[in-house]
Amino acid sequence: MTTLDTAAVAKFVEEQWNSSVISTLEDYIRIPNQSPIFDPNWNTNGLQEKAVELIVNWIQKQNLANSKLEVIKDAARTPVILIEVESTCEDKETTVLLYGHLDKQPPLEASLWLEGTGPYEPKIIDGKLYGRGGADDGYSSFSAVTALLALKRQNIPHARCVILIEASEESGSIDLPFYMQLLAPRLGKISLIICLDSGCGNYDQFWITSSLRGIIVADLKVQITTEGVHSGSAGGIVPSTFRIARSLLNRIENAETGEVTDPIIAGVIPEIRIEQARATAEILGDLIWKEMPFLPNAQPVTKDLTQCLLNKTYRPTVEVTGCEGIPASTIAGNVLRPYTLLRLSIRAPPYIDTNVASQRIKELLEQQPIAYNATVSCNIVKHASGWESPVLSKWLDDSAHKASQTFFSKPHCFIGEGGTIPFMGMLAKEHPTAQFIVTGVLGPQSNAHGPNEFLHIDVSKKVTCCVASILADHSKHMSA
């Protein structure tokens, strides 16, 4: 069997990125194709289609041998890009699924971005491509195709590969269950899943995600009057809906510590994950919390590095990410407002069923008695459970180690991630024997979902090389 020339892989990937990937990613960043939950006009404004067309046109120009590309779109759902690449080894049935997404988070205010950059104004600064969606997760299509092209240039055998790029991930992959059922016969017998939508603990080695937290998004609304009333007349008679909402949040979160202790929401952290967090903390050190954009003299929740990692990856957290009923300060009059609505983003531990946890949150927030008999509702907007990786087979662990040593000159590492990739949980249930490589390029200060999101170009190239190397080893493993 032909041996992979890793130097040639690195050279090809470098040339591919420099000649076409980076420029196409810049064009992709310019498209404001927000995920459906953030854009009520997503199905009529043509932005998702524009992003799909850009990516598809680039893929078609690559002439990926023995491949079939199709854009699939149900009328009421976001599209998916499906690329089926025939096996070039003896096993024609076993499939590797490579996954990414093309929908984006909201842009946030342009004023929050670095001078000269913007959510839809791509700019390269110090080897980092700034702009919304480049790292999360626009690069994935280009990385997956380039990895396969690198193998084909050397006639290195690979299994049947299916590249699936969805467009509703940032909305909880709301359309993916439909497409998974529709496409099940074409996905085949999946033995390895490579997800390119995750993060990295630093930019020095190949990182594999060992777990992902779940997500629950809820709207807590508290209403006390039918309309706003002069605060001089009503203050002291009509209670503040903000104060009532604040007190209700104490039912799920300790206001002093941020702890969420309800057992249905919090669960118990497995001992093995505590040990893994301790080992990762030794590698990353203070970078775990110092990567955050703290103001001078501001402090993290804790400086215990192991506990920092566990807080981020295995414990539930609550944040208020938006509100209604509260006007901007520049137009806020002296009025006692009739209602307060808070959008809650609640991260759930990887092993918690968010369907159960979301109902528990709703129950706690709506439970009587309610102060002043205010009208309270908790609407669950979306939820998606987290995921824990199965233990890697020896061949796969060895392959990831070799790839990291080859292209990063350091061993691979494992880390839990605080974010959510709903598709991983779906795949784990439907393909219980499959192995997972969940990786990505969202490292320190890359700030996915926030201002100044960037793609670390050099690391993205190296991750692409690692994927190519793992695909080559997968074929060898199947033939052994």
Short mmCIF file of C-alpha atoms in Angstrom, two decimals:
data_model
loop_
_atom_site.label_atom_id
_atom_site.label_comp_id
_atom_site.label_asym_id
_atom_site.label_seq_id
_atom_site.Cartn_x
_atom_site.Cartn_y
_atom_site.Cartn_z
CA MET A 1 0.00 0.00 0.00
CA THR A 2 1.30 3.46 -0.92
CA THR A 3 2.65 5.45 2.02
CA LEU A 4 1.31 8.96 2.53
CA ASP A 5 3.92 11.62 1.77
CA THR A 6 3.08 14.03 4.60
CA ALA A 7 5.40 16.74 3.31
CA ALA A 8 3.55 16.67 -0.01
CA VAL A 9 0.23 16.85 1.85
CA ALA A 10 1.37 19.95 3.74
CA LYS A 11 2.63 21.56 0.53
CA PHE A 12 -0.60 20.86 -1.36
CA VAL A 13 -2.81 22.10 1.49
CA GLU A 14 -0.73 25.27 1.78
CA GLU A 15 -1.07 25.95 -1.95
CA GLN A 16 -4.78 25.13 -1.98
CA TRP A 17 -5.58 27.47 0.88
CA ASN A 18 -3.42 30.29 -0.46
CA SER A 19 -4.68 30.02 -4.04
CA SER A 20 -8.44 29.70 -3.50
CA VAL A 21 -9.70 28.75 -0.03
CA ILE A 22 -8.87 31.98 1.77
CA SER A 23 -10.28 34.24 -0.93
CA THR A 24 -13.48 32.17 -1.13
CA LEU A 25 -13.82 32.26 2.65
CA GLU A 26 -13.56 36.04 2.46
CA ASP A 27 -16.45 36.06 0.00
CA TYR A 28 -18.39 33.74 2.32
CA ILE A 29 -17.86 36.06 5.29
CA ARG A 30 -19.39 38.91 3.26
CA ILE A 31 -22.72 37.05 3.10
CA PRO A 32 -24.97 37.82 6.13
CA ASN A 33 -26.68 34.41 6.12
CA GLN A 34 -27.85 34.18 9.70
CA SER A 35 -29.29 30.98 11.09
CA PRO A 36 -33.12 30.72 10.93
CA ILE A 37 -33.69 31.41 14.62
CA PHE A 38 -32.10 34.84 14.16
CA ASP A 39 -33.52 35.74 10.73
CA PRO A 40 -37.29 35.46 10.21
CA ASN A 41 -36.82 36.08 6.47
CA TRP A 42 -34.19 33.40 5.91
CA ASN A 43 -36.39 31.44 3.51
CA THR A 44 -37.14 34.41 1.24
CA ASN A 45 -34.11 36.72 1.30
CA GLY A 46 -31.85 34.33 -0.63
CA LEU A 47 -28.86 34.64 1.71
CA GLN A 48 -28.62 30.95 2.59
CA GLU A 49 -28.84 30.12 -1.12
CA LYS A 50 -26.10 32.63 -1.87
CA ALA A 51 -23.76 30.99 0.67
CA VAL A 52 -24.61 27.53 -0.66
CA GLU A 53 -23.97 28.63 -4.24
CA LEU A 54 -20.57 30.08 -3.32
CA ILE A 55 -19.45 26.88 -1.60
CA VAL A 56 -20.86 24.59 -4.29
CA ASN A 57 -19.20 26.57 -7.08
CA TRP A 58 -15.82 26.26 -5.34
CA ILE A 59 -16.26 22.51 -4.80
CA GLN A 60 -17.22 21.96 -8.44
CA LYS A 61 -14.06 23.74 -9.59
CA GLN A 62 -11.92 21.26 -7.62
CA ASN A 63 -12.94 18.29 -9.80
CA LEU A 64 -13.00 15.88 -6.87
CA ALA A 65 -12.78 12.51 -8.61
CA ASN A 66 -15.56 9.94 -8.26
CA SER A 67 -17.79 12.28 -6.31
CA LYS A 68 -21.42 13.33 -6.52
CA LEU A 69 -22.52 16.73 -5.22
CA GLU A 70 -26.12 17.63 -4.50
CA VAL A 71 -27.95 20.47 -2.77
CA ILE A 72 -31.06 19.16 -1.04
CA LYS A 73 -33.77 21.52 0.18
CA ASP A 74 -37.24 20.84 1.43
CA ALA A 75 -39.48 23.85 0.76
CA ALA A 76 -39.88 24.82 4.42
CA ARG A 77 -36.38 23.87 5.58
CA THR A 78 -32.84 25.10 5.28
CA PRO A 79 -30.68 23.41 2.62
CA VAL A 80 -27.96 20.81 3.04
CA ILE A 81 -24.96 20.19 0.82
CA LEU A 82 -24.24 16.49 0.34
CA ILE A 83 -21.06 15.22 -1.33
CA GLU A 84 -20.68 11.47 -1.80
CA VAL A 85 -17.17 10.29 -2.65
CA GLU A 86 -16.69 6.71 -3.78
CA SER A 87 -14.34 4.39 -1.92
CA THR A 88 -10.93 3.74 -3.45
CA CYS A 89 -10.14 0.80 -1.18
CA GLU A 90 -11.46 -2.78 -1.08
CA ASP A 91 -14.31 -1.99 1.33
CA LYS A 92 -16.92 -0.13 -0.74
CA GLU A 93 -19.61 0.14 1.94
CA THR A 94 -18.07 1.48 5.14
CA THR A 95 -18.48 5.25 5.31
CA VAL A 96 -16.66 8.17 6.87
CA LEU A 97 -18.99 11.11 7.54
CA LEU A 98 -17.40 14.57 7.53
CA TYR A 99 -19.63 17.28 9.02
CA GLY A 100 -19.81 21.06 9.11
CA HIS A 101 -22.32 23.90 8.80
CA LEU A 102 -22.65 27.16 6.86
CA ASP A 103 -25.25 29.17 8.83
CA LYS A 104 -24.06 32.00 11.07
CA GLN A 105 -24.69 33.65 14.39
CA PRO A 106 -25.94 37.29 14.44
CA PRO A 107 -23.33 39.95 13.62
CA LEU A 108 -23.61 42.05 16.79
CA GLU A 109 -22.98 45.78 16.53
CA ALA A 110 -20.22 46.68 14.07
CA SER A 111 -18.81 49.12 16.64
CA LEU A 112 -17.85 46.17 18.86
CA TRP A 113 -15.46 44.78 16.26
CA LEU A 114 -11.81 45.78 15.90
CA GLU A 115 -11.17 48.90 13.87
CA GLY A 116 -10.97 48.03 10.19
CA THR A 117 -12.88 44.76 10.66
CA GLY A 118 -16.54 43.88 10.89
CA PRO A 119 -18.82 40.86 10.88
CA TYR A 120 -19.16 41.02 7.10
CA GLU A 121 -15.91 42.82 6.30
CA PRO A 122 -13.21 40.13 6.12
CA LYS A 123 -9.70 41.20 6.99
CA ILE A 124 -6.49 39.28 7.68
CA ILE A 125 -4.47 40.53 10.64
CA ASP A 126 -1.43 38.61 11.90
CA GLY A 127 -2.44 35.43 10.11
CA LYS A 128 -6.03 35.54 11.39
CA LEU A 129 -9.03 35.99 9.12
CA TYR A 130 -11.59 38.14 10.95
CA GLY A 131 -15.30 37.99 10.15
CA ARG A 132 -18.49 36.20 11.09
CA GLY A 133 -18.64 32.49 10.34
CA GLY A 134 -15.16 31.87 8.96
CA ALA A 135 -14.12 29.69 11.89
CA ASP A 136 -17.67 28.77 12.94
CA ASP A 137 -17.94 26.95 10.63
CA GLY A 138 -17.49 28.15 7.06
CA TYR A 139 -14.02 26.67 6.68
CA SER A 140 -15.29 23.09 7.14
CA SER A 141 -16.45 22.53 3.54
CA PHE A 142 -13.11 23.66 2.16
CA SER A 143 -11.09 21.70 4.72
CA ALA A 144 -12.94 18.42 4.13
CA VAL A 145 -12.72 18.62 0.33
CA THR A 146 -9.06 19.69 0.43
CA ALA A 147 -8.16 16.76 2.69
CA LEU A 148 -9.63 14.32 0.18
CA LEU A 149 -7.96 16.08 -2.74
CA ALA A 150 -4.62 15.71 -0.95
CA LEU A 151 -5.09 11.93 -0.79
CA LYS A 152 -6.19 11.64 -4.40
CA ARG A 153 -3.13 13.51 -5.63
CA GLN A 154 -1.02 10.68 -4.20
CA ASN A 155 -3.44 7.86 -5.06
CA ILE A 156 -3.80 7.08 -1.36
CA PRO A 157 -6.80 4.77 -0.75
CA HIS A 158 -9.69 6.04 1.33
CA ALA A 159 -13.07 4.74 2.41
CA ARG A 160 -16.34 5.95 1.01
CA CYS A 161 -16.73 9.50 2.33
CA VAL A 162 -19.85 11.61 2.72
CA ILE A 163 -19.48 15.33 3.42
CA LEU A 164 -22.61 16.83 4.97
CA ILE A 165 -22.88 20.61 5.39
CA GLU A 166 -26.06 21.83 7.05
CA ALA A 167 -27.56 25.32 7.44
CA SER A 168 -29.45 25.24 10.76
CA GLU A 169 -26.77 24.27 13.30
CA GLU A 170 -26.82 27.64 15.09
CA SER A 171 -30.57 27.14 15.53
CA GLY A 172 -30.11 23.77 17.21
CA SER A 173 -29.95 21.78 13.95
CA ILE A 174 -33.74 22.03 13.75
CA ASP A 175 -33.88 20.69 10.20
CA LEU A 176 -31.28 17.96 10.49
CA PRO A 177 -33.47 15.14 11.90
CA PHE A 178 -35.66 15.44 8.79
CA TYR A 179 -32.67 15.25 6.46
CA MET A 180 -31.03 12.45 8.44
CA GLN A 181 -34.14 10.32 7.97
CA LEU A 182 -34.38 11.29 4.31
CA LEU A 183 -30.71 10.58 3.62
CA ALA A 184 -30.23 7.51 5.85
CA PRO A 185 -29.93 5.06 2.92
CA ARG A 186 -27.27 7.26 1.30
CA LEU A 187 -25.22 7.76 4.46
CA GLY A 188 -24.54 4.06 4.63
CA LYS A 189 -22.67 2.17 7.33
CA ILE A 190 -20.83 4.91 9.22
CA SER A 191 -17.69 3.79 11.06
CA LEU A 192 -15.99 7.17 11.58
CA ILE A 193 -17.40 10.65 12.05
CA ILE A 194 -15.16 13.69 11.63
CA CYS A 195 -16.75 16.90 12.85
CA LEU A 196 -14.96 20.16 12.06
CA ASP A 197 -17.16 22.48 14.13
CA SER A 198 -15.43 22.38 17.50
CA GLY A 199 -12.54 24.11 19.22
CA CYS A 200 -8.94 23.79 20.33
CA GLY A 201 -7.33 24.49 23.67
CA ASN A 202 -4.39 26.26 22.06
CA TYR A 203 -2.94 26.68 18.58
CA ASP A 204 0.03 24.38 19.20
CA GLN A 205 -1.40 20.90 18.64
CA PHE A 206 -4.30 18.83 17.30
CA TRP A 207 -7.22 18.87 19.73
CA ILE A 208 -10.00 16.32 20.00
CA THR A 209 -13.22 17.20 21.77
CA SER A 210 -14.19 14.67 24.45
CA SER A 211 -17.57 16.19 25.32
CA LEU A 212 -20.02 18.96 24.45
CA ARG A 213 -22.52 20.68 26.69
CA GLY A 214 -26.18 20.90 25.77
CA ILE A 215 -28.14 24.11 25.28
CA ILE A 216 -31.53 25.33 26.50
CA VAL A 217 -32.87 28.68 25.33
CA ALA A 218 -35.91 30.04 27.16
CA ASP A 219 -37.88 33.29 27.38
CA LEU A 220 -38.91 34.23 30.91
CA LYS A 221 -41.69 36.84 30.86
CA VAL A 222 -43.07 38.64 33.93
CA GLN A 223 -46.06 40.99 33.52
CA ILE A 224 -47.89 43.01 36.20
CA THR A 225 -49.91 45.76 34.43
CA THR A 226 -51.62 46.24 31.10
CA GLU A 227 -49.51 49.28 30.23
CA GLY A 228 -46.66 51.44 31.48
CA VAL A 229 -47.41 53.85 34.33
CA HIS A 230 -45.70 57.05 35.54
CA SER A 231 -43.13 55.87 38.09
CA GLY A 232 -43.93 58.77 40.39
CA SER A 233 -47.53 57.58 40.60
CA ALA A 234 -46.99 53.83 40.57
CA GLY A 235 -43.61 53.39 42.28
CA GLY A 236 -44.17 51.73 45.65
CA ILE A 237 -47.61 50.49 44.62
CA VAL A 238 -46.86 48.48 41.49
CA PRO A 239 -43.93 46.06 41.93
CA SER A 240 -41.06 46.04 39.45
CA THR A 241 -41.25 43.19 36.97
CA PHE A 242 -37.46 43.18 36.75
CA ARG A 243 -37.23 42.56 40.51
CA ILE A 244 -39.72 39.71 40.26
CA ALA A 245 -37.79 38.19 37.33
CA ARG A 246 -34.54 38.51 39.24
CA SER A 247 -36.00 36.69 42.22
CA LEU A 248 -37.37 33.92 39.99
CA LEU A 249 -33.91 33.29 38.54
CA ASN A 250 -32.75 32.46 42.06
CA ARG A 251 -34.83 29.31 41.74
CA ILE A 252 -32.40 27.89 39.19
CA GLU A 253 -29.15 29.78 39.89
CA ASN A 254 -27.35 30.97 43.01
CA ALA A 255 -27.05 34.72 42.42
CA GLU A 256 -23.85 34.94 44.48
CA THR A 257 -21.88 32.02 43.00
CA GLY A 258 -23.61 31.24 39.69
CA GLU A 259 -24.06 27.61 40.76
CA VAL A 260 -26.96 25.56 39.40
CA THR A 261 -27.57 22.76 41.87
CA ASP A 262 -30.90 21.19 40.93
CA PRO A 263 -29.96 17.52 40.31
CA ILE A 264 -32.16 17.22 37.22
CA ILE A 265 -30.27 20.11 35.59
CA ALA A 266 -26.81 19.60 37.07
CA GLY A 267 -26.29 15.85 37.48
CA VAL A 268 -22.97 14.43 38.73
CA ILE A 269 -19.61 14.81 36.96
CA PRO A 270 -17.98 11.43 36.19
CA GLU A 271 -14.66 10.93 37.98
CA ILE A 272 -12.81 10.19 34.72
CA ARG A 273 -13.78 13.62 33.37
CA ILE A 274 -12.43 15.28 36.51
CA GLU A 275 -9.09 13.52 35.93
CA GLN A 276 -9.06 14.54 32.26
CA ALA A 277 -9.78 18.15 33.22
CA ARG A 278 -6.90 18.08 35.68
CA ALA A 279 -4.51 16.78 32.99
CA THR A 280 -5.66 19.37 30.44
CA ALA A 281 -5.33 22.14 33.02
CA GLU A 282 -1.67 21.23 33.44
CA ILE A 283 -1.12 21.69 29.68
CA LEU A 284 -3.04 24.94 29.25
CA GLY A 285 -2.27 26.65 32.55
CA ASP A 286 -3.62 30.17 33.11
CA LEU A 287 -4.56 30.42 29.42
CA ILE A 288 -7.81 28.72 30.46
CA TRP A 289 -9.07 32.00 31.93
CA LYS A 290 -6.59 34.57 30.66
CA GLU A 291 -7.81 34.11 27.07
CA MET A 292 -11.04 35.86 28.11
CA PRO A 293 -11.26 39.62 27.41
CA PHE A 294 -11.39 40.66 31.06
CA LEU A 295 -11.15 44.33 31.98
CA PRO A 296 -8.09 45.30 34.04
CA ASN A 297 -8.38 43.89 37.58
CA ALA A 298 -11.46 41.81 36.71
CA GLN A 299 -11.32 38.22 37.97
CA PRO A 300 -12.70 34.83 36.79
CA VAL A 301 -15.24 32.84 38.81
CA THR A 302 -12.32 30.78 40.14
CA LYS A 303 -8.58 30.56 39.51
CA ASP A 304 -8.54 26.86 40.28
CA LEU A 305 -7.70 25.70 36.75
CA THR A 306 -9.32 22.28 37.01
CA GLN A 307 -12.51 23.81 38.37
CA CYS A 308 -12.39 26.45 35.61
CA LEU A 309 -12.41 23.71 32.98
CA LEU A 310 -15.15 21.76 34.73
CA ASN A 311 -17.27 24.92 35.03
CA LYS A 312 -16.86 25.48 31.30
CA THR A 313 -17.46 21.91 30.15
CA TYR A 314 -19.38 19.86 32.73
CA ARG A 315 -21.43 22.25 34.84
CA PRO A 316 -24.61 24.12 33.91
CA THR A 317 -24.47 27.91 33.54
CA VAL A 318 -27.11 30.60 33.06
CA GLU A 319 -26.80 33.84 31.10
CA VAL A 320 -29.31 36.52 30.14
CA THR A 321 -28.56 37.14 26.47
CA GLY A 322 -31.40 39.48 25.54
CA CYS A 323 -34.48 41.28 26.79
CA GLU A 324 -37.77 42.87 25.77
CA GLY A 325 -39.86 45.47 27.54
CA ILE A 326 -36.77 47.47 28.51
CA PRO A 327 -36.13 50.42 26.19
CA ALA A 328 -32.67 51.69 25.30
CA SER A 329 -31.35 54.16 27.88
CA THR A 330 -31.52 57.06 25.44
CA ILE A 331 -35.29 56.74 25.11
CA ALA A 332 -36.13 55.44 28.60
CA GLY A 333 -38.66 57.64 30.37
CA ASN A 334 -39.61 57.60 34.05
CA VAL A 335 -42.11 54.81 33.55
CA LEU A 336 -42.84 51.72 35.58
CA ARG A 337 -42.80 49.15 32.80
CA PRO A 338 -45.66 46.65 32.38
CA TYR A 339 -43.45 43.62 31.71
CA THR A 340 -39.93 42.27 31.50
CA LEU A 341 -38.89 39.47 29.16
CA LEU A 342 -35.47 37.86 29.57
CA ARG A 343 -33.92 35.54 26.98
CA LEU A 344 -32.03 32.86 28.93
CA SER A 345 -29.18 30.80 27.51
CA ILE A 346 -28.58 27.79 29.74
CA ARG A 347 -25.70 25.43 29.09
CA ALA A 348 -26.41 21.90 30.28
CA PRO A 349 -23.90 19.15 31.19
CA PRO A 350 -23.11 16.65 28.40
CA TYR A 351 -24.96 13.76 30.04
CA ILE A 352 -28.21 15.64 30.81
CA ASP A 353 -31.34 15.08 28.71
CA THR A 354 -32.27 18.65 27.82
CA ASN A 355 -35.86 17.67 27.08
CA VAL A 356 -36.22 16.72 30.74
CA ALA A 357 -34.05 19.58 32.02
CA SER A 358 -35.92 22.22 30.01
CA GLN A 359 -39.24 21.09 31.46
CA ARG A 360 -37.71 21.22 34.93
CA ILE A 361 -36.57 24.82 34.31
CA LYS A 362 -40.04 25.76 33.10
CA GLU A 363 -41.58 24.10 36.16
CA LEU A 364 -39.28 25.93 38.58
CA LEU A 365 -39.76 29.36 37.01
CA GLU A 366 -43.55 29.11 36.73
CA GLN A 367 -44.12 27.36 40.06
CA GLN A 368 -46.54 29.02 42.47
CA PRO A 369 -46.49 31.06 44.56
CA ILE A 370 -45.43 33.95 42.33
CA ALA A 371 -44.74 37.26 44.08
CA TYR A 372 -47.65 39.71 43.81
CA ASN A 373 -49.58 37.20 41.65
CA ALA A 374 -47.70 38.49 38.62
CA THR A 375 -48.31 36.68 35.35
CA VAL A 376 -45.24 34.56 34.59
CA SER A 377 -44.47 32.36 31.61
CA CYS A 378 -41.36 30.44 30.61
CA ASN A 379 -41.33 29.56 26.93
CA ILE A 380 -38.72 27.01 25.85
CA VAL A 381 -37.43 28.37 22.53
CA LYS A 382 -35.10 25.49 21.72
CA HIS A 383 -32.99 22.83 23.37
CA ALA A 384 -30.38 20.30 22.31
CA SER A 385 -28.66 17.70 24.45
CA GLY A 386 -24.90 17.49 24.80
CA TRP A 387 -22.63 14.60 23.91
CA GLU A 388 -19.79 12.50 25.30
CA SER A 389 -17.27 10.88 23.01
CA PRO A 390 -16.77 7.13 23.13
CA VAL A 391 -13.23 6.07 23.97
CA LEU A 392 -11.08 6.14 20.82
CA SER A 393 -9.98 2.83 19.37
CA LYS A 394 -6.23 2.27 19.61
CA TRP A 395 -5.70 2.70 15.86
CA LEU A 396 -7.56 6.01 15.88
CA ASP A 397 -5.81 7.33 18.96
CA ASP A 398 -2.47 6.35 17.41
CA SER A 399 -3.47 8.01 14.14
CA ALA A 400 -4.43 11.29 15.83
CA HIS A 401 -1.18 11.24 17.79
CA LYS A 402 0.86 10.66 14.63
CA ALA A 403 -0.97 13.40 12.73
CA SER A 404 -0.46 15.93 15.51
CA GLN A 405 3.23 15.08 15.84
CA THR A 406 3.69 15.28 12.07
CA PHE A 407 1.94 18.57 11.39
CA PHE A 408 2.12 20.34 14.78
CA SER A 409 5.27 18.71 16.22
CA LYS A 410 3.37 18.08 19.46
CA PRO A 411 1.09 15.26 20.68
CA HIS A 412 -2.68 15.47 20.32
CA CYS A 413 -4.80 16.48 23.31
CA PHE A 414 -8.36 16.02 24.52
CA ILE A 415 -10.64 18.74 25.88
CA GLY A 416 -14.29 19.11 26.76
CA GLU A 417 -16.08 21.99 25.08
CA GLY A 418 -18.67 24.24 26.64
CA GLY A 419 -20.61 24.71 23.40
CA THR A 420 -23.11 22.51 21.62
CA ILE A 421 -23.11 20.61 18.32
CA PRO A 422 -26.58 18.99 18.27
CA PHE A 423 -25.71 16.66 15.40
CA MET A 424 -23.17 14.74 17.47
CA GLY A 425 -25.83 13.56 19.90
CA MET A 426 -28.08 12.51 17.02
CA LEU A 427 -25.27 10.55 15.37
CA ALA A 428 -24.25 8.84 18.60
CA LYS A 429 -27.78 7.46 19.02
CA GLU A 430 -28.15 6.34 15.40
CA HIS A 431 -24.62 4.96 14.98
CA PRO A 432 -23.62 3.63 18.43
CA THR A 433 -20.52 1.78 17.17
CA ALA A 434 -19.07 4.71 15.23
CA GLN A 435 -15.85 6.41 16.28
CA PHE A 436 -15.67 10.20 16.55
CA ILE A 437 -13.03 12.79 15.80
CA VAL A 438 -14.61 16.09 16.83
CA THR A 439 -12.16 18.89 16.25
CA GLY A 440 -11.98 22.48 15.05
CA VAL A 441 -10.10 25.75 14.96
CA LEU A 442 -11.94 27.84 17.56
CA GLY A 443 -9.10 28.49 20.00
CA PRO A 444 -8.17 31.21 22.48
CA GLN A 445 -9.79 34.58 21.70
CA SER A 446 -11.29 33.35 18.40
CA ASN A 447 -14.60 34.45 19.93
CA ALA A 448 -17.23 32.50 18.02
CA HIS A 449 -20.68 34.13 18.42
CA GLY A 450 -19.07 37.33 19.72
CA PRO A 451 -17.35 40.29 18.12
CA ASN A 452 -13.92 39.78 16.51
CA GLU A 453 -14.46 36.15 15.53
CA PHE A 454 -11.39 34.96 13.65
CA LEU A 455 -10.05 31.95 11.80
CA HIS A 456 -6.44 31.06 12.60
CA ILE A 457 -5.25 30.34 9.06
CA ASP A 458 -2.11 28.32 9.83
CA VAL A 459 -3.92 26.09 12.31
CA SER A 460 -6.76 25.57 9.83
CA LYS A 461 -4.24 24.32 7.27
CA LYS A 462 -2.70 21.95 9.82
CA VAL A 463 -6.09 20.60 10.89
CA THR A 464 -6.83 19.93 7.21
CA CYS A 465 -3.59 17.97 6.97
CA CYS A 466 -4.47 15.99 10.10
CA VAL A 467 -7.84 15.05 8.61
CA ALA A 468 -6.13 13.78 5.45
CA SER A 469 -3.70 11.70 7.50
CA ILE A 470 -6.50 10.18 9.63
CA LEU A 471 -8.52 9.30 6.51
CA ALA A 472 -5.48 7.48 5.10
CA ASP A 473 -5.00 5.55 8.35
CA HIS A 474 -8.70 4.67 8.44
CA SER A 475 -8.34 2.95 5.08
CA LYS A 476 -5.30 1.03 6.31
CA HIS A 477 -7.19 -0.04 9.42
CA MET A 478 -10.10 -1.38 7.37
CA SER A 479 -7.72 -3.35 5.15
CA ALA A 480 -5.73 -4.85 8.04
#
